[in-house]
Tab-separated table of C-alpha atoms and ligand atoms in Angstrom:
chain	number	residue	atom	x	y	z
M	1	MET	CA	52.471	77.648	-45.974
M	2	ASN	CA	51.221	80.533	-47.998
M	3	LYS	CA	47.585	80.704	-48.796
M	4	PRO	CA	47.064	77.850	-51.268
M	5	LYS	CA	46.148	79.025	-54.878
M	6	THR	CA	42.528	78.073	-56.066
M	7	VAL	CA	42.303	75.855	-59.186
M	8	VAL	CA	38.849	75.768	-60.674
M	9	VAL	CA	38.688	72.429	-62.608
M	10	GLY	CA	35.856	72.464	-65.026
M	11	ILE	CA	34.968	69.237	-66.590
M	12	THR	CA	32.566	68.853	-69.503
M	13	GLY	CA	31.008	65.743	-71.117
M	14	GLY	CA	33.680	63.783	-72.893
M	15	ILE	CA	34.757	60.207	-72.509
M	16	ALA	CA	38.285	61.587	-71.300
M	17	ALA	CA	36.413	63.091	-68.216
M	18	TYR	CA	37.543	60.011	-66.095
M	19	LYS	CA	41.179	61.002	-66.609
M	20	ILE	CA	40.595	64.334	-64.625
M	21	ALA	CA	40.488	62.321	-61.377
M	22	GLU	CA	44.207	62.056	-61.704
M	23	LEU	CA	44.746	65.706	-62.392
M	24	VAL	CA	42.444	66.718	-59.414
M	25	SER	CA	44.400	64.344	-57.164
M	26	ARG	CA	47.575	65.656	-58.072
M	27	LEU	CA	46.740	69.303	-57.762
M	28	TYR	CA	45.150	68.406	-54.101
M	29	LYS	CA	48.367	66.567	-53.318
M	30	ASN	CA	50.339	69.589	-54.353
M	31	GLY	CA	48.821	71.845	-51.921
M	32	PHE	CA	46.272	73.543	-54.109
M	33	ASN	CA	42.653	74.394	-53.169
M	34	VAL	CA	40.708	72.390	-55.885
M	35	GLN	CA	37.199	73.320	-56.941
M	36	VAL	CA	35.636	71.066	-59.440
M	37	VAL	CA	32.609	72.174	-61.544
M	38	MET	CA	30.998	69.691	-63.761
M	39	THR	CA	28.598	69.979	-66.417
M	40	LYS	CA	25.460	67.606	-66.231
M	41	HIS	CA	26.757	65.583	-69.106
M	42	ALA	CA	30.298	65.255	-67.298
M	43	THR	CA	28.533	63.482	-64.657
M	44	ARG	CA	27.588	60.577	-67.063
M	45	PHE	CA	31.304	60.003	-67.433
M	46	ILE	CA	32.600	60.196	-63.874
M	47	THR	CA	30.863	60.676	-60.674
M	48	PRO	CA	30.968	63.767	-58.500
M	49	LEU	CA	31.566	61.672	-55.317
M	50	THR	CA	34.976	60.541	-56.857
M	51	LEU	CA	36.123	64.131	-57.570
M	52	ARG	CA	34.724	65.307	-54.278
M	53	THR	CA	36.796	62.626	-52.501
M	54	LEU	CA	39.950	63.548	-54.452
M	55	SER	CA	39.508	67.284	-54.138
M	56	ASN	CA	38.415	67.267	-50.582
M	57	ASN	CA	35.758	69.863	-51.663
M	58	PRO	CA	32.054	69.719	-52.666
M	59	VAL	CA	31.565	69.334	-56.504
M	60	LEU	CA	29.625	71.996	-58.023
M	61	VAL	CA	27.070	71.007	-60.899
M	62	ASP	CA	23.713	72.764	-60.493
M	63	MET	CA	23.377	76.560	-60.817
M	64	PHE	CA	20.719	76.700	-58.364
M	65	ASP	CA	21.933	74.172	-55.785
M	66	GLU	CA	22.282	76.366	-52.489
M	67	SER	CA	24.486	74.069	-50.549
M	68	GLY	CA	27.834	75.966	-51.595
M	69	THR	CA	29.421	78.361	-49.339
M	70	HIS	CA	29.210	81.399	-51.600
M	71	ARG	CA	26.166	83.897	-51.437
M	72	VAL	CA	25.962	83.821	-55.120
M	73	GLN	CA	27.665	80.826	-56.254
M	74	HIS	CA	28.859	81.338	-59.854
M	75	ILE	CA	30.258	84.801	-58.841
M	76	GLY	CA	32.034	83.372	-55.749
M	77	VAL	CA	33.772	80.614	-57.444
M	78	ALA	CA	34.629	82.940	-60.341
M	79	GLU	CA	36.137	85.470	-58.020
M	80	GLU	CA	38.009	82.733	-55.887
M	81	ALA	CA	39.643	81.233	-58.918
M	82	ASP	CA	43.368	81.728	-59.432
M	83	ILE	CA	42.942	79.882	-62.709
M	84	LEU	CA	40.037	78.118	-64.315
M	85	VAL	CA	41.009	74.889	-66.209
M	86	ILE	CA	38.475	73.156	-68.328
M	87	ALA	CA	39.547	69.446	-69.235
M	88	PRO	CA	38.294	67.864	-71.135
M	89	ALA	CA	36.908	70.899	-73.070
M	90	THR	CA	34.232	69.688	-75.579
M	91	ALA	CA	33.446	71.326	-78.877
M	92	ASN	CA	30.309	72.491	-77.266
M	93	ILE	CA	31.838	74.411	-74.317
M	94	ILE	CA	34.256	75.759	-76.828
M	95	ALA	CA	31.302	77.203	-78.997
M	96	LYS	CA	29.479	78.475	-75.867
M	97	MET	CA	32.671	80.336	-74.838
M	98	ALA	CA	33.323	81.821	-78.132
M	99	CYS	CA	29.687	83.054	-78.218
M	100	GLY	CA	29.483	84.109	-74.595
M	101	ILE	CA	26.555	81.833	-73.691
M	102	ALA	CA	26.188	81.281	-70.259
M	103	ASP	CA	23.506	78.520	-69.970
M	104	ASP	CA	24.794	76.375	-66.853
M	105	LEU	CA	27.003	76.877	-63.996
M	106	LEU	CA	30.308	76.211	-65.809
M	107	SER	CA	29.627	78.572	-68.622
M	108	THR	CA	28.466	81.225	-66.268
M	109	ILE	CA	31.506	81.116	-64.202
M	110	VAL	CA	33.622	81.334	-67.405
M	111	LEU	CA	32.042	84.617	-68.080
M	112	ALA	CA	32.341	85.893	-64.727
M	113	THR	CA	35.737	84.969	-64.024
M	114	ARG	CA	38.792	87.402	-64.479
M	115	ALA	CA	41.348	84.666	-63.891
M	116	PRO	CA	43.443	83.121	-66.599
M	117	VAL	CA	41.477	80.419	-68.425
M	118	LEU	CA	43.059	77.166	-69.669
M	119	LEU	CA	41.383	74.747	-71.983
M	120	ALA	CA	42.362	71.148	-72.736
M	121	PRO	CA	40.088	70.162	-75.886
M	122	SER	CA	39.531	66.421	-76.439
M	123	MET	CA	36.993	65.349	-79.039
M	124	ASN	CA	36.585	63.421	-82.245
M	125	THR	CA	38.994	64.558	-85.071
M	126	ASN	CA	36.386	65.562	-87.334
M	127	MET	CA	34.719	67.612	-84.817
M	128	TYR	CA	38.164	69.158	-83.801
M	129	ASP	CA	38.857	70.088	-87.423
M	130	HIS	CA	35.610	71.341	-88.191
M	131	PRO	CA	35.983	75.026	-89.302
M	132	ALA	CA	33.397	76.124	-86.761
M	133	THR	CA	35.550	74.584	-83.996
M	134	GLN	CA	38.642	75.994	-85.504
M	135	ASP	CA	37.189	79.353	-85.693
M	136	ASN	CA	36.002	79.334	-82.102
M	137	ILE	CA	39.576	78.192	-80.796
M	138	ARG	CA	40.962	81.104	-82.679
M	139	LYS	CA	38.537	83.732	-81.291
M	140	LEU	CA	39.326	82.197	-77.851
M	141	LYS	CA	42.834	82.519	-78.338
M	142	ASP	CA	42.632	85.986	-79.286
M	143	ARG	CA	40.974	86.722	-76.235
M	144	GLY	CA	43.756	85.266	-74.291
M	145	VAL	CA	42.586	81.797	-73.326
M	146	THR	CA	45.352	79.411	-73.271
M	147	ILE	CA	44.586	76.324	-75.471
M	148	LEU	CA	46.440	73.179	-75.378
M	149	GLU	CA	46.848	71.107	-78.486
M	150	PRO	CA	45.138	67.706	-78.305
M	151	ALA	CA	47.260	64.772	-78.784
M	152	GLU	CA	47.107	62.412	-81.667
M	153	GLY	CA	46.255	58.698	-81.237
M	154	GLU	CA	43.257	56.366	-81.241
M	155	LEU	CA	40.159	57.947	-79.937
M	156	ALA	CA	37.427	56.417	-77.946
M	157	CYS	CA	35.218	56.365	-81.278
M	158	GLY	CA	37.718	54.245	-83.051
M	159	VAL	CA	39.203	56.812	-85.327
M	160	THR	CA	42.832	57.557	-85.288
M	161	GLY	CA	43.839	61.223	-85.418
M	162	ARG	CA	44.190	64.511	-83.354
M	163	GLY	CA	41.683	64.774	-80.573
M	164	ARG	CA	42.916	63.023	-77.578
M	165	LEU	CA	43.121	64.738	-74.258
M	166	PRO	CA	46.818	65.931	-73.702
M	167	GLU	CA	48.925	63.952	-70.994
M	168	ILE	CA	47.604	64.962	-67.466
M	169	GLU	CA	51.185	65.642	-66.678
M	170	THR	CA	51.309	68.342	-69.815
M	171	ILE	CA	47.849	69.800	-68.207
M	172	TYR	CA	49.299	69.994	-64.742
M	173	ASP	CA	52.645	71.648	-65.953
M	174	LYS	CA	50.634	74.256	-67.846
M	175	ILE	CA	48.640	75.113	-65.021
M	176	ILE	CA	51.823	75.812	-63.096
M	177	ASP	CA	53.192	77.856	-65.857
M	178	VAL	CA	50.011	79.946	-66.061
M	179	LEU	CA	49.986	80.368	-62.321
M	180	GLU	CA	53.642	81.297	-61.828
M	181	ASP	CA	53.989	83.524	-65.012
M	182	ARG	CA	57.442	83.530	-64.261
M	183	PRO	CA	59.987	85.667	-66.509
M	184	ARG	CA	62.394	83.892	-68.617
M	185	ASP	CA	65.153	85.057	-66.459
M	186	LEU	CA	67.667	82.020	-67.122
M	187	VAL	CA	67.880	82.339	-70.919
M	188	ASN	CA	71.690	82.053	-71.816
M	189	LYS	CA	72.372	79.968	-68.612
M	190	THR	CA	73.101	76.286	-68.684
M	191	ILE	CA	72.400	74.434	-65.747
M	192	LEU	CA	73.204	70.689	-64.685
M	193	VAL	CA	70.832	69.041	-62.319
M	194	THR	CA	71.433	65.516	-60.860
M	195	ALA	CA	68.596	63.676	-59.773
M	196	GLY	CA	67.286	60.317	-58.123
M	197	ALA	CA	69.044	57.512	-56.745
M	198	THR	CA	72.175	55.598	-57.864
M	199	GLN	CA	72.380	51.776	-58.117
M	200	GLU	CA	75.591	50.122	-56.812
M	201	ASP	CA	75.605	46.543	-58.234
M	202	ILE	CA	76.397	43.485	-55.872
M	203	ASP	CA	75.961	40.827	-58.322
M	204	PRO	CA	73.773	40.572	-61.590
M	205	VAL	CA	70.515	40.851	-59.698
M	206	ARG	CA	71.103	42.863	-56.636
M	207	PHE	CA	72.193	46.381	-55.778
M	208	ILE	CA	72.231	48.904	-53.213
M	209	THR	CA	70.340	52.156	-53.497
M	210	ASN	CA	68.233	54.546	-51.511
M	211	HIS	CA	64.717	56.020	-51.320
M	212	SER	CA	65.249	58.933	-53.789
M	213	THR	CA	62.710	59.152	-56.594
M	214	GLY	CA	63.929	61.909	-58.522
M	215	LYS	CA	60.950	64.086	-57.866
M	216	MET	CA	63.172	67.196	-56.338
M	217	GLY	CA	65.697	66.996	-59.288
M	218	TYR	CA	62.994	66.633	-61.981
M	219	ALA	CA	61.088	69.471	-60.626
M	220	LEU	CA	64.273	71.637	-60.735
M	221	ALA	CA	64.822	70.671	-64.447
M	222	ALA	CA	61.374	71.327	-65.330
M	223	ALA	CA	61.489	74.842	-63.458
M	224	ALA	CA	64.641	75.687	-64.907
M	225	VAL	CA	63.787	75.128	-68.629
M	226	ARG	CA	60.482	76.929	-68.393
M	227	ARG	CA	62.556	80.003	-67.081
M	228	GLY	CA	64.662	79.479	-70.425
M	229	ALA	CA	67.788	77.695	-69.201
M	230	ARG	CA	69.555	74.950	-71.333
M	231	VAL	CA	69.135	72.002	-68.788
M	232	PHE	CA	71.241	68.698	-68.388
M	233	LEU	CA	69.489	66.393	-66.278
M	234	VAL	CA	71.843	63.489	-65.174
M	235	SER	CA	69.511	60.976	-63.466
M	236	GLY	CA	69.605	57.819	-61.680
M	237	PRO	CA	66.690	55.273	-62.650
M	238	THR	CA	63.396	56.663	-62.053
M	239	TYR	CA	59.765	56.165	-63.486
M	240	LEU	CA	59.318	59.891	-64.136
M	241	THR	CA	58.959	61.467	-67.396
M	242	VAL	CA	61.761	63.853	-68.474
M	243	PRO	CA	60.249	67.331	-68.632
M	244	ASP	CA	59.875	69.002	-72.265
M	245	GLY	CA	63.055	70.609	-73.423
M	246	VAL	CA	65.425	69.011	-70.943
M	247	GLU	CA	68.498	67.146	-72.152
M	248	SER	CA	68.690	63.838	-70.112
M	249	ARG	CA	71.417	61.412	-69.420
M	250	GLN	CA	70.372	58.284	-67.857
M	251	VAL	CA	72.837	56.544	-65.529
M	252	ARG	CA	72.697	53.778	-62.977
M	253	SER	CA	75.813	54.179	-60.710
M	254	ALA	CA	77.646	56.986	-58.866
M	255	ARG	CA	80.681	56.427	-61.170
M	256	GLU	CA	78.738	56.903	-64.429
M	257	MET	CA	77.014	59.930	-62.847
M	258	ASN	CA	80.385	61.256	-61.650
M	259	ASP	CA	81.779	60.705	-65.351
M	260	ILE	CA	78.891	62.499	-67.175
M	261	CYS	CA	78.916	65.442	-64.695
M	262	HIS	CA	82.738	66.023	-65.234
M	263	GLU	CA	82.292	65.695	-68.961
M	264	LEU	CA	79.548	68.390	-69.157
M	265	PHE	CA	81.030	70.754	-66.347
M	266	GLY	CA	82.922	72.871	-68.649
M	267	GLN	CA	79.821	73.691	-70.619
M	268	VAL	CA	77.620	74.652	-67.538
M	269	ASP	CA	76.971	77.779	-65.471
M	270	VAL	CA	75.249	76.020	-62.513
M	271	VAL	CA	75.235	72.731	-60.941
M	272	ILE	CA	72.391	71.610	-58.692
M	273	GLY	CA	73.209	68.110	-56.956
M	274	ALA	CA	69.685	66.908	-55.940
M	275	ALA	CA	70.638	63.334	-56.698
M	276	ALA	CA	71.101	61.042	-53.602
M	277	VAL	CA	74.310	59.417	-54.630
M	278	ALA	CA	75.481	56.404	-53.038
M	279	ASP	CA	78.577	57.124	-50.875
M	280	TYR	CA	79.849	53.582	-51.112
M	281	ARG	CA	79.553	50.653	-53.567
M	282	PRO	CA	80.409	46.831	-53.090
M	283	LEU	CA	84.372	46.385	-53.246
M	284	ASP	CA	83.858	43.432	-55.322
M	285	TYR	CA	81.277	42.850	-57.888
M	286	SER	CA	80.458	39.120	-58.471
M	287	ASP	CA	79.619	38.299	-62.180
M	288	GLU	CA	77.544	35.433	-60.828
M	289	LYS	CA	74.563	35.494	-58.661
M	290	LEU	CA	75.920	35.192	-55.104
M	291	LYS	CA	74.615	31.859	-53.476
M	292	LYS	CA	72.855	31.684	-50.278
M	293	ASN	CA	74.020	29.578	-47.359
M	294	ASP	CA	73.172	29.454	-43.844
M	295	ASN	CA	75.726	31.771	-42.657
M	296	ASP	CA	75.433	35.644	-42.407
M	297	MET	CA	77.142	37.497	-45.286
M	298	VAL	CA	79.353	40.408	-45.250
M	299	ILE	CA	79.966	42.732	-48.212
M	300	LYS	CA	82.632	44.957	-48.065
M	301	LEU	CA	82.094	48.420	-49.384
M	302	THR	CA	84.307	50.949	-50.764
M	303	ARG	CA	83.977	54.898	-51.296
M	304	ASN	CA	82.361	56.183	-54.408
M	305	PRO	CA	83.843	59.486	-55.875
M	306	ASP	CA	82.090	62.533	-54.254
M	307	ILE	CA	80.685	64.298	-57.343
M	308	LEU	CA	80.179	67.579	-55.922
M	309	GLU	CA	83.392	67.812	-54.129
M	310	GLY	CA	85.156	66.940	-57.274
M	311	LEU	CA	83.389	69.572	-59.194
M	312	GLY	CA	84.167	71.941	-56.319
M	313	LYS	CA	87.859	71.593	-56.873
M	314	ARG	CA	87.435	72.370	-60.551
M	315	LYS	CA	85.220	75.218	-60.202
M	316	GLN	CA	86.010	78.419	-62.082
M	317	HIS	CA	82.940	80.368	-62.878
M	318	GLN	CA	80.250	77.982	-62.015
M	319	ILE	CA	77.918	78.252	-58.972
M	320	LEU	CA	77.564	75.003	-57.208
M	321	VAL	CA	74.376	73.924	-55.393
M	322	GLY	CA	74.282	71.151	-53.095
M	323	PHE	CA	71.387	69.362	-51.249
M	324	ALA	CA	71.901	67.859	-47.676
M	325	ALA	CA	69.540	65.111	-46.515
M	326	GLU	CA	69.938	64.860	-42.690
M	327	THR	CA	68.435	63.188	-39.904
M	328	SER	CA	70.161	64.946	-37.011
M	329	ASP	CA	71.915	68.325	-36.412
M	330	VAL	CA	70.703	69.331	-40.029
M	331	ILE	CA	72.149	72.868	-40.221
M	332	GLN	CA	75.493	72.013	-38.681
M	333	ASN	CA	75.978	68.988	-40.801
M	334	ALA	CA	74.841	70.818	-43.750
M	335	ARG	CA	77.256	73.865	-43.272
M	336	GLN	CA	80.131	71.497	-42.957
M	337	LYS	CA	79.212	69.752	-46.414
M	338	MET	CA	78.856	73.397	-47.880
M	339	GLN	CA	82.559	73.991	-46.797
M	340	LYS	CA	83.916	70.584	-47.573
M	341	LYS	CA	82.431	70.679	-51.013
M	342	ASN	CA	83.229	74.299	-51.927
M	343	LEU	CA	79.289	75.021	-52.458
M	344	ASP	CA	77.707	78.551	-53.124
M	345	LEU	CA	74.371	77.338	-51.955
M	346	LEU	CA	73.069	74.456	-49.714
M	347	VAL	CA	69.512	73.266	-49.513
M	348	ALA	CA	69.134	71.308	-46.431
M	349	ASN	CA	66.217	69.057	-45.848
M	350	ASP	CA	65.319	67.457	-42.431
M	351	LEU	CA	64.188	63.995	-43.151
M	352	THR	CA	62.604	63.318	-39.858
M	353	VAL	CA	59.908	66.144	-40.910
M	354	GLU	CA	56.853	64.966	-42.408
M	355	GLY	CA	56.252	66.423	-45.881
M	356	ALA	CA	60.229	66.712	-46.395
M	357	GLY	CA	62.636	64.559	-48.325
M	358	PHE	CA	62.059	61.472	-50.359
M	359	ALA	CA	59.242	60.533	-52.661
M	360	GLY	CA	56.609	63.040	-51.759
M	361	ASP	CA	55.557	65.826	-53.920
M	362	THR	CA	56.377	68.459	-51.191
M	363	ASN	CA	59.593	69.464	-49.322
M	364	ILE	CA	60.638	71.628	-46.327
M	365	VAL	CA	64.043	73.001	-46.747
M	366	THR	CA	66.375	75.638	-45.478
M	367	LEU	CA	68.591	77.568	-47.818
M	368	LEU	CA	72.196	78.110	-46.559
M	369	PHE	CA	74.204	80.846	-48.167
M	370	LYS	CA	78.030	81.196	-48.015
M	371	ASP	CA	77.811	84.509	-46.319
M	372	GLY	CA	76.173	82.862	-43.205
M	373	ARG	CA	72.469	83.778	-44.177
M	374	GLU	CA	69.828	81.148	-43.693
M	375	GLU	CA	66.407	81.137	-45.264
M	376	LYS	CA	63.778	78.643	-43.804
M	377	LEU	CA	61.075	78.024	-46.221
M	378	PRO	CA	57.604	76.547	-45.167
M	379	LEU	CA	56.088	73.265	-46.565
M	380	MET	CA	56.035	73.797	-50.331
M	381	SER	CA	55.443	71.711	-53.566
M	382	LYS	CA	58.682	70.439	-54.943
M	383	LEU	CA	58.075	72.609	-57.872
M	384	GLU	CA	57.656	75.547	-55.736
M	385	VAL	CA	60.846	74.700	-53.754
M	386	ALA	CA	62.644	74.636	-57.249
M	387	GLY	CA	61.478	78.133	-58.104
M	388	VAL	CA	62.849	79.495	-54.834
M	389	ILE	CA	66.196	77.769	-55.352
M	390	LEU	CA	66.458	79.144	-58.877
M	391	ASP	CA	65.662	82.708	-57.622
M	392	ALA	CA	68.615	82.152	-55.166
M	393	VAL	CA	70.729	81.124	-57.739
M	394	LEU	CA	69.915	84.096	-60.120
M	395	GLU	CA	70.738	86.160	-57.018
M	396	LEU	CA	74.252	84.715	-56.739
M	397	PHE	CA	75.227	85.503	-60.542
W	1	PMT	O1	64.337	62.334	-55.189
W	1	PMT	P1	63.329	62.754	-54.087
W	1	PMT	O2	62.432	61.541	-53.791
W	1	PMT	O3	62.414	63.795	-54.706
W	1	PMT	O4	63.887	63.065	-52.728
W	1	PMT	C1	64.706	64.422	-52.838
W	1	PMT	C2	66.072	64.336	-52.027
W	1	PMT	C3	65.750	64.074	-50.399
W	1	PMT	C4	66.874	63.070	-52.560
W	1	PMT	C5	66.700	65.521	-52.119
W	1	PMT	O5	66.032	66.610	-51.704
W	1	PMT	C6	68.157	65.599	-51.530
W	1	PMT	O6	68.083	66.036	-50.302
W	1	PMT	N1	69.017	65.061	-52.211
W	1	PMT	C7	70.557	64.883	-51.594
W	1	PMT	C8	70.480	63.711	-50.888
W	1	PMT	C9	71.848	63.432	-50.389
W	1	PMT	O7	72.408	62.404	-50.760
W	1	PMT	O8	72.423	64.237	-49.589
W	1	PMT	P2	73.863	63.996	-49.056
W	1	PMT	O9	73.987	64.664	-47.746
W	1	PMT	O10	74.377	62.497	-48.924
W	1	PMT	O11	74.935	64.575	-50.097
W	1	PMT	C10	75.164	66.057	-50.101
W	1	PMT	C11	75.383	66.528	-51.319
W	1	PMT	O12	76.492	66.022	-52.104
W	1	PMT	C12	74.083	66.364	-52.417
W	1	PMT	O13	73.918	67.631	-53.226
W	1	PMT	C13	74.579	65.048	-53.365
W	1	PMT	O14	73.979	65.127	-54.489
W	1	PMT	C14	76.074	65.325	-53.306
W	1	PMT	N2	77.016	63.991	-53.381
W	1	PMT	C15	76.715	63.149	-52.499
W	1	PMT	C16	77.366	61.879	-52.413
W	1	PMT	C17	78.354	61.766	-53.613
W	1	PMT	N3	78.984	60.702	-53.679
W	1	PMT	N4	78.423	62.626	-54.519
W	1	PMT	C18	77.687	63.789	-54.271
W	1	PMT	O15	77.776	64.804	-55.235
């Protein structure tokens, strides 16, 4: 794994401070080094202990605490940061930043860092709309600070309006955007991504499925749309949120996924098959719930269409990328799939390795190219893997 990036998460004293536990946990699970810095007021809303546990790092609050690892704490943290995120950002920290006031650890780090700074404001609507706050926000934007728009809704003070902390997912995605600082190199390209598991009905209450959560496919869709592509996401059932800007088509069965992929194929430049499509479905669907008895039951299965193989036969200018989820002879099996399905690139994941495959936020993959090249990648977050796959696709154009 490359040296993990350091995300310094500054938390100021707003009611939304408790939500940052989720952000910290997500960053840590995705392989970031997370350094939490809290204002004294923030510690009234969420304990440093919670954040220390979730970030696996000591939480810094006091300017003069000498327990940290840096010789001069605020300078050390400021230099170590690859990004400084302040969430929730109160009207107070925004005002202090606009004036260059450094009267506690967090505001001092803000002045000392040269890392990109991202703010997620959250406060009462009147405080947010106040001309002083709006002036301060403008000043900070002019200085290159990235500021997320607060969401609208019911606020803790009972008022309904602008001022809620943006969704954690939005803050997380923005952090990745700022860190990656990728060019919009997929503008004018249309990419179809399949994601998740399909469900093959046995009767009205039972179905056959697998462990795919859709995370790999959704990461690909999010990464591609950020790089400027038009993205169709054809997804099996999942609890994930469709990334902003992605055109999603939700399906259940392999046959539904197959129909939509064939319908869209003429419009796309790239297909990436990250879905774990059921190879088989029950031959007979029972309209009524199957009754149990004391005997064993046999369900006869029949083959589903192979989506990528079908698209491979129709391929003209399109680039086809497949995944192979294997538990043995990974590379050999993957190469066979690549040939059979007429793929340009195959992403092999070895399901027996910890950190790879289903459900987690990370993957370990090997890219197999048509010309025989192999690129083995280290453990990475699924979003990072998506970035490397898209780089490889770009190379193939
Ligand atoms: O969704 P996650 O929880 O994040 O997990 C990610 C993942 C493990 C599902 C993903 O990384 C992955 O490996 N996806 C492909 C899983 C799979 O079904 O592999 P396969 O070897 O059975 O299929 C090979 C390729 O053919 C795949 O690109 C698959 O989408 C495609 N296929 C398979 C069967 C079928 N009937 N039609 C297809 O198009």
